[in-house]
Coordinates of C-alpha atoms and ligand atoms in Angstrom, one line a residue:
X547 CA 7.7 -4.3 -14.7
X548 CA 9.9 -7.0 -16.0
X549 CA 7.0 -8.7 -18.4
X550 CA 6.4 -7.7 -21.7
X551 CA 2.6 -6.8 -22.6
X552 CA 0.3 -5.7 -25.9
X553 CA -2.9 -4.1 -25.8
X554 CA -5.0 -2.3 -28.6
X555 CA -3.4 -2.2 -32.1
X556 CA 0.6 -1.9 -32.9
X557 CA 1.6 -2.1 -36.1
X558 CA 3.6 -5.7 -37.3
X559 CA 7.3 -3.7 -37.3
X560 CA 8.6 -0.9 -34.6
X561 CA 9.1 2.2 -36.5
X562 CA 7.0 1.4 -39.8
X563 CA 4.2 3.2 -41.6
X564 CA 1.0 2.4 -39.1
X565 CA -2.0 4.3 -41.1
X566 CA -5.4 5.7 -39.1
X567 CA -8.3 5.1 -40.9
X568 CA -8.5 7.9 -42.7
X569 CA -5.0 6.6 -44.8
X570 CA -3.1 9.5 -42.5
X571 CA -0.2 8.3 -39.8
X572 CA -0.6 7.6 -36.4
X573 CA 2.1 9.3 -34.5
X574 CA 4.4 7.0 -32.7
X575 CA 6.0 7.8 -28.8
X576 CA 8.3 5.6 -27.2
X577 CA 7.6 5.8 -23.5
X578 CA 10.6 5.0 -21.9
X579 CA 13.0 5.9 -18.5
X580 CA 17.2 6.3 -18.8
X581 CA 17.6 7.3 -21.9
X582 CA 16.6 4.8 -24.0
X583 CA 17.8 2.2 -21.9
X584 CA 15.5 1.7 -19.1
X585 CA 11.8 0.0 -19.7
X586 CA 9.9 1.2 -22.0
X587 CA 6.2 1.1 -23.9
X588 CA 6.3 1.7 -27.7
X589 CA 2.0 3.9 -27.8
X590 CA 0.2 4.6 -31.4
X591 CA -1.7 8.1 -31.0
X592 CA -4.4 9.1 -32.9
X593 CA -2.8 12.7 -32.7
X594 CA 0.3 14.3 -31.7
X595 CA 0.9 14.0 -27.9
X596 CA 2.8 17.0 -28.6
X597 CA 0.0 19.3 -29.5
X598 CA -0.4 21.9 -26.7
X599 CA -2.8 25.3 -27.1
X600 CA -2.1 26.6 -23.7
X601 CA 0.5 26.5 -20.8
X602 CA -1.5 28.0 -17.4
X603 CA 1.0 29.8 -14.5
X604 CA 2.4 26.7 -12.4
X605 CA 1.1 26.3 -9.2
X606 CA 3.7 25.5 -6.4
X607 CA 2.9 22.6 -4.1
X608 CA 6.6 21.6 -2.8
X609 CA 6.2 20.0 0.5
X610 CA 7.5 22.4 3.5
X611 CA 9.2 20.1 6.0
X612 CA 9.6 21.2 9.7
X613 CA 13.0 22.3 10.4
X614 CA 13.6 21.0 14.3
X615 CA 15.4 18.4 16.1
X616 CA 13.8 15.6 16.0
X617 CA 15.5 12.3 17.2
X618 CA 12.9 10.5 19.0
X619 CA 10.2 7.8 17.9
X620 CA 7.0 9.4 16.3
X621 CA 3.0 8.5 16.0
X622 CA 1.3 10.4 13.5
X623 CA -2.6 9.6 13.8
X624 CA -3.2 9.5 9.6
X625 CA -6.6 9.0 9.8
X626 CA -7.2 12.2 11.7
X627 CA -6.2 14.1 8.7
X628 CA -9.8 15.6 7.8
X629 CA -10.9 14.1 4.3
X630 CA -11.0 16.9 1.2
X631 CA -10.4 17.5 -2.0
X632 CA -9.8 14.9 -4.9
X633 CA -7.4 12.7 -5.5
X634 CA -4.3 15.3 -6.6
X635 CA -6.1 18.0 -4.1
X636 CA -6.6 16.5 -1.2
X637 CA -2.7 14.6 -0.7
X638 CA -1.4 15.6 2.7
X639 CA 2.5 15.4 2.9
X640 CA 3.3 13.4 6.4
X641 CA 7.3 12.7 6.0
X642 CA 9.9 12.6 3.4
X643 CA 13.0 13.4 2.0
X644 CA 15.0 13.8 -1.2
X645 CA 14.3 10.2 -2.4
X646 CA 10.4 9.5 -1.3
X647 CA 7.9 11.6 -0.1
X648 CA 4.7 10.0 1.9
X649 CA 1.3 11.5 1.4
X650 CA -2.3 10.5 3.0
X651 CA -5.4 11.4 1.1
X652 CA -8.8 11.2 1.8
X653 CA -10.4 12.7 -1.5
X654 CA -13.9 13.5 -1.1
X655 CA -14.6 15.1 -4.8
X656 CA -14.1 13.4 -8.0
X657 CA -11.3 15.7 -10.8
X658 CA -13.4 17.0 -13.0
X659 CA -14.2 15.2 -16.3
X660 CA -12.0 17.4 -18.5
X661 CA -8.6 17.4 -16.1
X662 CA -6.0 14.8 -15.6
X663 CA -2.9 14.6 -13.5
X664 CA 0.9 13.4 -15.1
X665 CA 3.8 12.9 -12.3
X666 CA 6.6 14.0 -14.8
X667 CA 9.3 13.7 -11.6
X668 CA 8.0 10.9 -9.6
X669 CA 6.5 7.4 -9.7
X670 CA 3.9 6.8 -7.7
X671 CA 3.0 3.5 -5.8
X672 CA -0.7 4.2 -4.1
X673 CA -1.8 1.8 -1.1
X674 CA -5.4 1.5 -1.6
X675 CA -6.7 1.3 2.5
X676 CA -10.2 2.2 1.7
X677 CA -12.3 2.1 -1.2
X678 CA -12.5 1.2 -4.6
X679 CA -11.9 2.5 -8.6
X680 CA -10.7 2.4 -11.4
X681 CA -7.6 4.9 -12.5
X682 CA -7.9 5.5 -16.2
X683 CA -4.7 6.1 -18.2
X684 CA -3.7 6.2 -21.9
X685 CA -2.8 3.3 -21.4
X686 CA -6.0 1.2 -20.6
X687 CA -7.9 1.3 -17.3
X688 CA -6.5 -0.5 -14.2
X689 CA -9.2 -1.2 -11.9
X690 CA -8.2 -1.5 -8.2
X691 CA -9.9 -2.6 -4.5
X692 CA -9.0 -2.0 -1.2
X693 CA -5.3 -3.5 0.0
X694 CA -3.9 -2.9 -3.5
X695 CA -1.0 -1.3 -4.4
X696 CA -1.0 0.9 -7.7
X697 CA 2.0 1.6 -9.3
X698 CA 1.9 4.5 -11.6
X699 CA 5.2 5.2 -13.0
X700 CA 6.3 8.5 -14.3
X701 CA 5.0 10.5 -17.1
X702 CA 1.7 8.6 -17.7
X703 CA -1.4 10.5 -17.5
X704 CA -3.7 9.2 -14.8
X705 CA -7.3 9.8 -13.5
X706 CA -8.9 8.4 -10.4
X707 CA -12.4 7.3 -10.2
X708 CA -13.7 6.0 -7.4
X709 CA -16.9 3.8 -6.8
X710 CA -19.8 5.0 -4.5
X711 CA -20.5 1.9 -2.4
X712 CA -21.2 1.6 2.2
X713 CA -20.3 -0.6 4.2
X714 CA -22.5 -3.4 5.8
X715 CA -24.1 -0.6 7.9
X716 CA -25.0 1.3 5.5
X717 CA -22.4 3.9 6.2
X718 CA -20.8 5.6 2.4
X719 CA -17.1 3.9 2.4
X720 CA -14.2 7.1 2.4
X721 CA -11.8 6.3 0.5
X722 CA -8.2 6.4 1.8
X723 CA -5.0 6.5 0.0
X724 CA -1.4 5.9 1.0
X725 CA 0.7 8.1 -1.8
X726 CA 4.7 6.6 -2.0
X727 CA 6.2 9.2 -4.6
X728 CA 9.3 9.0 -5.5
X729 CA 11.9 9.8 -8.1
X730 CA 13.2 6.8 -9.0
X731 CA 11.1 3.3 -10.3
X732 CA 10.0 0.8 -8.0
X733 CA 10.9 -2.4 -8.9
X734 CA 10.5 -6.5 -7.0
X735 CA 14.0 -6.8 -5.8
X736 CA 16.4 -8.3 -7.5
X737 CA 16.6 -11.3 -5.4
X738 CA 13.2 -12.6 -6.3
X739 CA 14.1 -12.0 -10.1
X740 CA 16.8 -14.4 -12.4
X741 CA 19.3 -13.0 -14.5
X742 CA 16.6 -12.5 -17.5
X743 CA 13.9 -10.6 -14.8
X744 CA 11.9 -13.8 -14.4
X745 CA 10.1 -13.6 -11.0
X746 CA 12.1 -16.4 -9.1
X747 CA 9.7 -19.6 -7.9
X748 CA 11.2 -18.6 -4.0
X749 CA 9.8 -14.9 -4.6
X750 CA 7.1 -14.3 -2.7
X751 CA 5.2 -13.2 -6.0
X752 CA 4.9 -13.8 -9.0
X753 CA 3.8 -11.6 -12.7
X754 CA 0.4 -13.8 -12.7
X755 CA -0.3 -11.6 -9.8
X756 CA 0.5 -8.1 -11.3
X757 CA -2.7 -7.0 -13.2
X758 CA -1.9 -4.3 -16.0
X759 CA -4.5 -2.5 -17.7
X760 CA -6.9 -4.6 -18.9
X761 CA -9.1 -2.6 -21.1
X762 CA -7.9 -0.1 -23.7
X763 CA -10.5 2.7 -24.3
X764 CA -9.5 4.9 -27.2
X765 CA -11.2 8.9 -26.9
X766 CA -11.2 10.1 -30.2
X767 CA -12.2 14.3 -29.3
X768 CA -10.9 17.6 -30.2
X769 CA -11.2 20.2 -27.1
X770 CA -8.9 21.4 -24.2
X771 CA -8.0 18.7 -22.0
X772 CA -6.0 19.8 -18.9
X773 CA -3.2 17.6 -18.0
X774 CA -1.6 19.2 -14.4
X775 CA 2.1 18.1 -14.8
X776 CA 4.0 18.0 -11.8
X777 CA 7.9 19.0 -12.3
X778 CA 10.2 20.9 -9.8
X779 CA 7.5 20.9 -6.9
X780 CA 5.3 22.9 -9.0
X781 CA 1.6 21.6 -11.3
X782 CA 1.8 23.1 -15.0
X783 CA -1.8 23.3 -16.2
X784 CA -1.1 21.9 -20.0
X785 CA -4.0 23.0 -22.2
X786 CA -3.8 20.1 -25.0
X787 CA -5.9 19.9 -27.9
X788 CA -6.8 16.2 -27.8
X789 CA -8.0 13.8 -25.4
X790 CA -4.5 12.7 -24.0
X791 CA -6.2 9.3 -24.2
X792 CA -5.9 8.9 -27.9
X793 CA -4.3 5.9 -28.0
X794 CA -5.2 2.9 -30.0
X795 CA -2.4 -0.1 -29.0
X796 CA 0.7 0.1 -27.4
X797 CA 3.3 -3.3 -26.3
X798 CA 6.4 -2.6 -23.6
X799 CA 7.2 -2.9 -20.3
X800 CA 6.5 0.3 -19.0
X801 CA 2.9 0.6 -17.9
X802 CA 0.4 1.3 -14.4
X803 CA -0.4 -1.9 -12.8
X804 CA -2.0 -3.4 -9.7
X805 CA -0.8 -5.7 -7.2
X806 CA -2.8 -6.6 -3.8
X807 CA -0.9 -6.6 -0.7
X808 CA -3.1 -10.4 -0.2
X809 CA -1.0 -11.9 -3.1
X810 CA 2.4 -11.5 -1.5
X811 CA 3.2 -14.9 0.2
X812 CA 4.5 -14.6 3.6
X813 CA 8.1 -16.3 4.1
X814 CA 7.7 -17.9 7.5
X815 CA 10.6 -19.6 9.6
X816 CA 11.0 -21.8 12.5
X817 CA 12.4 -18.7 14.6
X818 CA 11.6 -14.9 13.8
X819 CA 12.5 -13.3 10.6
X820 CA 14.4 -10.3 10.0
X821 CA 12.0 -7.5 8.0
X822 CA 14.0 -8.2 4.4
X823 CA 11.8 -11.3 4.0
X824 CA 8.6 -8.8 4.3
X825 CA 10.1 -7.1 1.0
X826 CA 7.9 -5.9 -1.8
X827 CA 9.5 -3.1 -3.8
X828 CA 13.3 -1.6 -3.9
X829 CA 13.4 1.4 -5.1
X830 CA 16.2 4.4 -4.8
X831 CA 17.3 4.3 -1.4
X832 CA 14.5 2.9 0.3
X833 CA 12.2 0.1 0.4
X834 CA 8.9 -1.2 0.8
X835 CA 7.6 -3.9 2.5
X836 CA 4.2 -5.6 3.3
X837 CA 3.3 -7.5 6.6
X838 CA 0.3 -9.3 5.8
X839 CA -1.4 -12.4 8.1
X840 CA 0.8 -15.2 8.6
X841 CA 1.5 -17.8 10.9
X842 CA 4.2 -17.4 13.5
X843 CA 7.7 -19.3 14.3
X844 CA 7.2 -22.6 15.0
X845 CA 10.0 -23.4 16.8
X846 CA 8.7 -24.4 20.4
X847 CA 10.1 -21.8 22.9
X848 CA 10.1 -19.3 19.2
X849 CA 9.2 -15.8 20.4
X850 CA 7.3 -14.3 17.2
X851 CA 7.1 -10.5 18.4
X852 CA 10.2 -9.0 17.4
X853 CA 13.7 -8.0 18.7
X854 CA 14.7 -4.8 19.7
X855 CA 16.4 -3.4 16.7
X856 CA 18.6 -0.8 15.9
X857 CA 18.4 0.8 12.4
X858 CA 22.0 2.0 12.1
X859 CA 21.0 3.3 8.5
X860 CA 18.0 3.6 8.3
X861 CA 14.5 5.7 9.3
X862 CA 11.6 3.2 9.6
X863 CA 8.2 3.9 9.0
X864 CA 4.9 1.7 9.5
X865 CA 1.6 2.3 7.9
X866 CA -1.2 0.2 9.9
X867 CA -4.1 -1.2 7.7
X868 CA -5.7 -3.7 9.4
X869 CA -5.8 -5.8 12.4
X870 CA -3.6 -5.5 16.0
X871 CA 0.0 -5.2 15.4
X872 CA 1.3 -7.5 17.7
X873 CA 4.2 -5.5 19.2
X874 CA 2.8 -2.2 19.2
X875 CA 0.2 -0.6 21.7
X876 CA -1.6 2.8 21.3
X877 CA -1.7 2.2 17.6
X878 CA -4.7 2.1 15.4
X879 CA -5.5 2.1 12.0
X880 CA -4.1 4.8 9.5
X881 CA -1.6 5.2 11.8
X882 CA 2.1 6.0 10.8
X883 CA 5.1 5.3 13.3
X884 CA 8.5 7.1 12.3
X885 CA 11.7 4.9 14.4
X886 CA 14.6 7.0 13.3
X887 CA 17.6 5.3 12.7
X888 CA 20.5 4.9 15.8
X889 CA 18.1 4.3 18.7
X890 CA 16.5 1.2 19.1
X891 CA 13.0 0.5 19.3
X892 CA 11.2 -3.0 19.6
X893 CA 8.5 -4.6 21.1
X894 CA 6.0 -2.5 23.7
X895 CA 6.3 -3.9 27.5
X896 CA 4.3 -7.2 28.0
X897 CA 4.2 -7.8 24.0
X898 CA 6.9 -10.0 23.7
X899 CA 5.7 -12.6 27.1
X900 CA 1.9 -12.2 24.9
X901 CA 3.3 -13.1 21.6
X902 CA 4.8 -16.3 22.9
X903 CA 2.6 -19.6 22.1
X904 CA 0.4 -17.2 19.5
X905 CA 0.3 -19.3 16.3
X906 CA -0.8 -16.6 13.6
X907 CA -1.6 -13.0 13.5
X908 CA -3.6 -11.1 11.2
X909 CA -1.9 -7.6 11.1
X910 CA -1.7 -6.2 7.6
X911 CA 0.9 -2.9 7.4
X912 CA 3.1 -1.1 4.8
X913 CA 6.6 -0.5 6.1
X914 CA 8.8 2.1 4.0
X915 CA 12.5 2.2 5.3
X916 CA 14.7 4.5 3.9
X917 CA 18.4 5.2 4.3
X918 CA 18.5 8.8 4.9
X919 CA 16.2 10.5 7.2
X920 CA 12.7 11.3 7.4
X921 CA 11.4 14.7 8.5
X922 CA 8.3 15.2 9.1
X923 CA 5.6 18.1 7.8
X924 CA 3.5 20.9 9.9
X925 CA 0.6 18.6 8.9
X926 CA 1.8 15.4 10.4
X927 CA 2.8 17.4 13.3
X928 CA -0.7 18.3 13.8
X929 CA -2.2 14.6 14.2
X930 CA 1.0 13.5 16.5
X931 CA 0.6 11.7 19.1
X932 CA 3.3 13.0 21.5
X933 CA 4.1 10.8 24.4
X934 CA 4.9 8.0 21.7
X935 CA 8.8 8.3 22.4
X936 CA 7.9 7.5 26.2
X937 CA 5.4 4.8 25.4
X938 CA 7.9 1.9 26.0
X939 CA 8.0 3.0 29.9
X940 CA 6.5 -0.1 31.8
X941 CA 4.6 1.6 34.3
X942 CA 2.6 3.1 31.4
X943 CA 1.4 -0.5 30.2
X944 CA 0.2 -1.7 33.6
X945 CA 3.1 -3.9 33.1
X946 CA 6.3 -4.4 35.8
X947 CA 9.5 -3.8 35.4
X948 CA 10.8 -6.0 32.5
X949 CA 13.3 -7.6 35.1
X950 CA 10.3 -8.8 37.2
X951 CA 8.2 -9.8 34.4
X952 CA 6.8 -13.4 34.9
X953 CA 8.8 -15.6 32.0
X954 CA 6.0 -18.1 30.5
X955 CA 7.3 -21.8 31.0
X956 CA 9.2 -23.8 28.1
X957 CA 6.8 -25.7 26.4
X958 CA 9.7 -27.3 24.5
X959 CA 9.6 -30.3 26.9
X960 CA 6.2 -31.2 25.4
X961 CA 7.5 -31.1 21.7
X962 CA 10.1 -33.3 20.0
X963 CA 13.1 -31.3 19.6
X964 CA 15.3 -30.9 16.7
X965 CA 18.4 -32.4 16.9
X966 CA 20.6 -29.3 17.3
X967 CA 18.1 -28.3 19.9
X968 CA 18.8 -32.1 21.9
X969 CA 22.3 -31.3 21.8
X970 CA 22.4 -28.2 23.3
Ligands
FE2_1158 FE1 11.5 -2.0 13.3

């Protein structure tokens, strides 16, 4: 993140004596991506983070992709994927490629109190759909709710703890995660920053609404503590001596945060705009982007469902959260649509004549477009929903032909028109 913060205690200088309370050193570790010249955290241990007592065999979990043809639009059903495991255990792999991988999880079991996970390739950006926690780090608790996205970037120690709560009914709330992993940072884009980082007052957030860790809790304990460290596709069980949360301040600008999808501003226009202005991270070679409720175009005869679009250079993928997604039929929540890039794909037959005269919609969804392909996994091939690529056939919508679809009338004779528009 581009905003400098301090929690716990640091000593006065960088790189000065900083004595425990015993009178013996803490041990210093700079925290930091691209060789010293990326962000970075400055942390104060209690003990050595390099202290290690056992190395246990590494496990392999590289994602197996399916190796087939497969130009055609895709619906993968996420929500069918049956709930398990924890939060590490229970990922399942959907699509990806060399620069992002997307995972669903469902985690029905906490990680035990004694384990921890550390992403040593990857950062990780987590869509919270369902549920509610806290993920505990050595660097200070981040607390999250459903529609947040937590950023975890690479190499710090996490733990997921999830809150037991139900729904009005009564019903015990599964939580449900989105995992972006990827090896590369994610970052606002640099449009929305000036040249010093500064969140921009036309960005469509701002650093009031990132939320670090806000409390530091330092675990003073001798033991094995089992830190699963993910590098090369494979989890190394690290046996360390000391609670890897043994840290007592640290100041930088490389830390886990929280950011809800609700505090990204919608940038509206008189006629449609394109999906850049949806933007909410860059990252290597793809991007993420967050449709939340807005109101439509307000230009009079505006049409707010989207063009058909082809994504010369892109794959496109949409996660649905909430609500109906205005142009799409068939799709529910959870679900993911792949639209590879170099065949079109817009609006389902009848969506575009509905959307017209709609003021405001209330669909919430996590696009991730990348520019190289997607392929998808044997998992996400087992929740697809396979008549997707023929889904834009009329006859399949009750709908006629789109040449003998009814036009709705102008409604621009009604409103005062802009000058341009007079002219014209
Ligand atoms: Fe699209």
């Amino acid at each position: 993140m581009p905003h400098y913060v301090r929690l716990g205690q640091v000593p006065h200088k960088r790189h000065t004596r900083f004595p425990r309370a015993d009178g013996a050193l803490h041990t210093e570790e700079v925290i930091g991506a691209e060789g010293f010249s990326g962000l970075q955290s400055l942390a104060y241990h209690l003990h050595p983070p390099t202290l290690v007592d056992d190395i246990g065999d590494p496990v392999d979990v590289r994602v197996e992709y399916v190796d087939e043809p497969f130009l055609r639009h895709r619906h993968f059903k996420g929500l069918d994927v049956t709930p398990h495991g924890d939060f590490l255990s229970g990922r399942v792999a959907m699509l990806g490629n060399a620069d992002v991988v997307l995972h669903v999880c469902a985690p029905t079991d906490a990680m035990p109190e004694d384990t921890f996970y550390r992403n040593a390739s990857c950062d990780e950006l987590v869509y919270v759909h369902d549920g509610a926690g806290r993920v505990e780090t050595p660097l200070g608790t981040v607390p999250f709710v459903k529609g947040d996205y937590v950023h975890i970037p690479r190499t710090i120690t996490q733990r997921w703890v999830f809150d037991e709560a139900t729904d009005a009914d009564g019903t015990p709330i599964q939580p449900r995660l989105l995992v972006i992993e990827a090896p590369s940072e994610f970052h606002p884009p640099k449009r929305y920053r000036n040249a010093f980082g500064q969140l921009l007052e036309n960005s469509p957030y701002c650093e009031r609404d990132f939320r670090p860790p806000s409390e530091l809790v330092t675990r003073d304990e001798a033991g094995r503590f089992i830190v699963l460290i993910k590098k090369h596709g494979h989890l190394y069980p690290y046996v360390f001596r000391y609670h890897p949360f043994d840290i007592v301040g640290w100041d930088g600008q490389m830390y886990p945060y929280a950011i809800s999808i609700h505090d990204f501003e919608p940038i509206t226009g008189r006629i449609h705009q394109p999906p850049p202005v949806h933007q909410m991270f860059d990252a290597h070679n793809f991007v993420v982007c967050s449709f939340v409720p807005r109101l439509f175009d307000y230009h009079p005869d505006g049409i707010p469902a989207p063009y058909n679009h082809s994504n010369i250079d892109s794959d496109e993928v949409l996660y649905y959260a909430e609500g109906d997604f205005m142009s799409r039929k068939g799709i529910a929540r959870g679900s993911f649509t792949l639209h590879p890039g170099g065949i079109a794909h817009g609006p389902h037959p009848g969506t575009t004549e509905a959307s017209i005269g709609k003021t405001e919609t209330r669909e919430l969804a996590v696009m991730v477009d990348t520019f190289r392909p997607l392929m998808p996994t044997k998992a996400a091939l087992g929740v697809e929903d396979d008549g997707y690529a023929f889904s834009w056939q009329p006859e399949k919508h009750g709908h006629p032909l789109p040449d003998a679809a009814p036009v709705p009338p102008s409604i621009s004779g009604d409103l005062p028109a802009s000058p341009a528009d007079a002219a014209r």
